[in-house]
Amino acid sequence: MFKKFEEKESLSSVQQLKSSVQKGIRAKLLESYPHLETHIDLVLPKKDSYRIAKCHDHIEILLNGAGEQIFFRQREGQWMPTLKLLHKFPYFVNMQQVDKGAIRFVLSGANIMCPGLTSPGAMMTPAEKNSVVAIMAEGKEHALAIGITTLSTDDIAKVNKGIGVENCHYLNDGLWKMKPIK
């Protein structure tokens, strides 16, 4: 999604959000990520004014008052946290762990294959199909990617073939390198 993302070329407009839209987004985020509720006021303070950066390929990036990218989505889909936010608050998204052999492929933007999630060194936490998950790596502390499951974890273990998680955002991609928008 953000492989060839260039801030100057890809960003088309930035809009201030109405307070009613802000409340709607906040409610949708709490519905999608119930574990975020205890820290929602740190992530999205009520008094703050949020903006949406519209980008190419129907990508929207939610910006906090300081202009930092905190959530993104494509084509009116589900809001997904950025890796920078996930590194600050790592607990609110399901985590899937890949083995050491998959790290370089994930960091180059490749999707996560089922064998990479079921091999020794990998671990899966239960997740349904189309769930937002953080991709962790064996022996590493922080998430290296955010993705959406293409199968439930039960099906990933049964099938053990094909794509298990679609990689949406990974370390050092265009969104990671993007500076705060003032």
Coordinates of C-alpha atoms in Angstrom, one line a residue:
M1 CA 0.0 0.0 0.0
F2 CA 2.8 2.5 0.9
K3 CA 5.7 0.9 -1.0
K4 CA 6.0 3.7 -3.6
F5 CA 4.4 6.4 -1.3
E6 CA 6.1 9.7 -1.6
E7 CA 4.8 12.5 0.7
K8 CA 5.1 15.3 -1.9
E9 CA 3.6 13.4 -4.8
S10 CA 1.1 11.2 -3.0
L11 CA -0.6 13.7 -0.7
S12 CA -3.4 15.6 -2.4
S13 CA -5.2 17.5 0.3
V14 CA -5.6 17.9 4.1
Q15 CA -9.0 18.7 5.6
Q16 CA -10.0 19.8 9.1
L17 CA -12.7 17.5 10.5
K18 CA -16.0 18.6 12.1
S19 CA -16.5 17.7 15.7
S20 CA -19.3 15.3 14.8
V21 CA -17.1 13.5 12.3
Q22 CA -14.3 13.3 14.9
K23 CA -16.7 11.7 17.4
G24 CA -17.8 9.2 14.8
I25 CA -14.2 8.2 14.1
R26 CA -13.4 8.0 17.8
A27 CA -16.5 5.7 18.3
K28 CA -15.5 3.5 15.4
L29 CA -12.0 3.2 16.6
L30 CA -13.2 2.2 20.1
E31 CA -15.5 -0.4 18.5
S32 CA -12.7 -1.9 16.4
Y33 CA -10.1 -1.7 19.1
P34 CA -11.7 -2.2 22.6
H35 CA -8.3 -2.5 24.3
L36 CA -7.6 1.1 23.3
E37 CA -10.3 2.5 25.6
T38 CA -8.1 3.0 28.6
H39 CA -5.7 5.2 26.6
I40 CA -8.0 6.8 23.9
D41 CA -7.6 10.2 25.5
L42 CA -3.8 10.0 25.0
V43 CA -4.2 8.9 21.4
L44 CA -7.1 11.1 20.4
P45 CA -7.7 13.8 23.0
K46 CA -11.3 15.1 22.9
K47 CA -10.2 18.8 22.9
D48 CA -7.8 18.2 19.9
S49 CA -8.8 19.0 16.4
Y50 CA -8.1 16.2 13.9
R51 CA -7.4 16.4 10.2
I52 CA -7.6 13.9 7.4
A53 CA -4.8 13.8 4.7
K54 CA -6.2 12.4 1.5
C55 CA -3.7 10.6 -0.7
H56 CA -3.6 8.7 -4.0
D57 CA -5.2 5.2 -4.3
H58 CA -8.1 6.3 -2.0
I59 CA -5.9 6.3 1.1
E60 CA -6.9 8.5 4.1
I61 CA -4.5 9.2 7.0
L62 CA -5.9 10.5 10.3
L63 CA -3.7 13.2 11.8
N64 CA -3.8 14.3 15.4
G65 CA -3.4 18.0 16.5
A66 CA 0.4 17.8 16.2
G67 CA 0.1 16.6 12.6
E68 CA 1.3 13.1 13.4
Q69 CA -0.1 10.2 11.4
I70 CA -2.0 7.9 13.8
F71 CA -4.4 5.8 11.8
F72 CA -5.0 5.1 8.1
R73 CA -7.4 3.4 5.8
Q74 CA -8.0 2.6 2.2
R75 CA -11.3 2.9 0.3
E76 CA -13.6 3.6 3.3
G77 CA -12.2 0.4 4.9
Q78 CA -11.2 -0.3 8.5
W79 CA -9.0 2.2 10.3
M80 CA -5.6 0.7 11.0
P81 CA -3.0 2.1 13.4
T82 CA 0.4 3.4 12.1
L83 CA 3.5 1.6 13.3
K84 CA 4.6 4.7 15.1
L85 CA 1.4 4.6 17.2
L86 CA 1.6 0.9 17.7
H87 CA 5.2 1.2 19.0
K88 CA 3.8 3.7 21.6
F89 CA 0.7 1.6 22.5
P90 CA 1.5 -2.0 21.5
Y91 CA -1.2 -3.8 23.3
F92 CA -4.5 -2.9 21.5
V93 CA -4.0 -5.0 18.3
N94 CA -3.8 -8.8 17.9
M95 CA -0.3 -9.9 17.3
Q96 CA 1.0 -12.6 15.0
Q97 CA 4.7 -13.6 15.1
V98 CA 6.7 -14.7 12.1
D99 CA 10.0 -16.7 12.2
K100 CA 13.4 -15.1 11.7
G101 CA 13.5 -16.2 8.0
A102 CA 10.5 -14.1 7.1
I103 CA 11.8 -10.8 8.5
R104 CA 13.6 -9.5 5.4
F105 CA 10.7 -10.4 3.2
V106 CA 8.2 -8.6 5.5
L107 CA 10.4 -5.5 5.6
S108 CA 10.5 -5.4 1.8
G109 CA 6.7 -5.3 1.7
A110 CA 5.9 -8.9 1.0
N111 CA 2.7 -10.5 2.3
I112 CA 3.0 -12.9 5.2
M113 CA 2.6 -16.5 4.0
C114 CA 0.9 -19.2 6.0
P115 CA 4.1 -21.3 6.5
G116 CA 5.8 -18.3 8.0
L117 CA 3.1 -18.1 10.7
T118 CA 3.0 -21.9 11.4
S119 CA 6.7 -22.7 11.5
P120 CA 8.9 -23.1 14.6
G121 CA 9.6 -19.7 16.0
A122 CA 6.3 -18.3 14.8
M123 CA 3.2 -17.8 17.0
M124 CA -0.4 -17.0 16.2
T125 CA -3.0 -15.4 18.5
P126 CA -6.6 -16.2 17.5
A127 CA -8.0 -13.8 14.9
E128 CA -10.9 -13.9 12.5
K129 CA -10.6 -13.3 8.8
N130 CA -10.2 -9.6 7.8
S131 CA -8.8 -8.6 11.2
V132 CA -6.1 -6.0 11.6
V133 CA -3.0 -7.6 13.1
A134 CA 0.5 -6.5 14.1
I135 CA 3.3 -8.6 12.7
M136 CA 6.0 -9.3 15.2
A137 CA 9.2 -11.1 14.5
E138 CA 10.9 -13.8 16.5
G139 CA 13.4 -12.2 18.9
K140 CA 12.3 -8.6 18.2
E141 CA 10.5 -6.3 20.6
H142 CA 8.5 -4.0 18.3
A143 CA 6.1 -4.7 15.4
L144 CA 7.6 -4.7 12.0
A145 CA 4.3 -4.5 10.0
I146 CA 0.6 -4.0 10.1
G147 CA -1.7 -6.2 8.0
I148 CA -5.1 -7.7 7.5
T149 CA -5.7 -11.5 7.8
T150 CA -6.9 -13.2 4.7
L151 CA -7.9 -16.3 6.6
S152 CA -8.8 -17.0 10.2
T153 CA -5.9 -18.3 12.3
D154 CA -7.6 -21.7 12.4
D155 CA -7.7 -21.8 8.6
I156 CA -4.1 -20.6 8.4
A157 CA -3.1 -23.6 10.6
K158 CA -5.2 -26.0 8.6
V159 CA -4.4 -24.9 5.0
N160 CA -0.7 -23.8 5.7
K161 CA -0.4 -22.6 2.1
G162 CA -0.8 -19.2 0.4
I163 CA -1.1 -15.7 1.9
G164 CA -2.1 -15.6 5.6
V165 CA -1.8 -11.8 6.2
E166 CA -1.8 -9.0 3.6
N167 CA 1.0 -6.6 4.5
C168 CA -0.4 -3.0 4.5
H169 CA 2.3 -0.9 6.3
Y170 CA 5.8 -1.9 7.3
L171 CA 8.9 -0.3 8.7
N172 CA 10.7 2.1 6.4
D173 CA 7.9 2.4 3.9
G174 CA 6.5 5.7 2.7
L175 CA 4.1 6.2 5.6
W176 CA 6.8 5.4 8.2
K177 CA 9.2 8.0 6.6
M178 CA 6.4 10.6 6.4
K179 CA 7.1 13.7 8.6
P180 CA 4.3 15.3 10.7
I181 CA 2.0 17.5 8.6
K182 CA 1.7 21.0 10.0

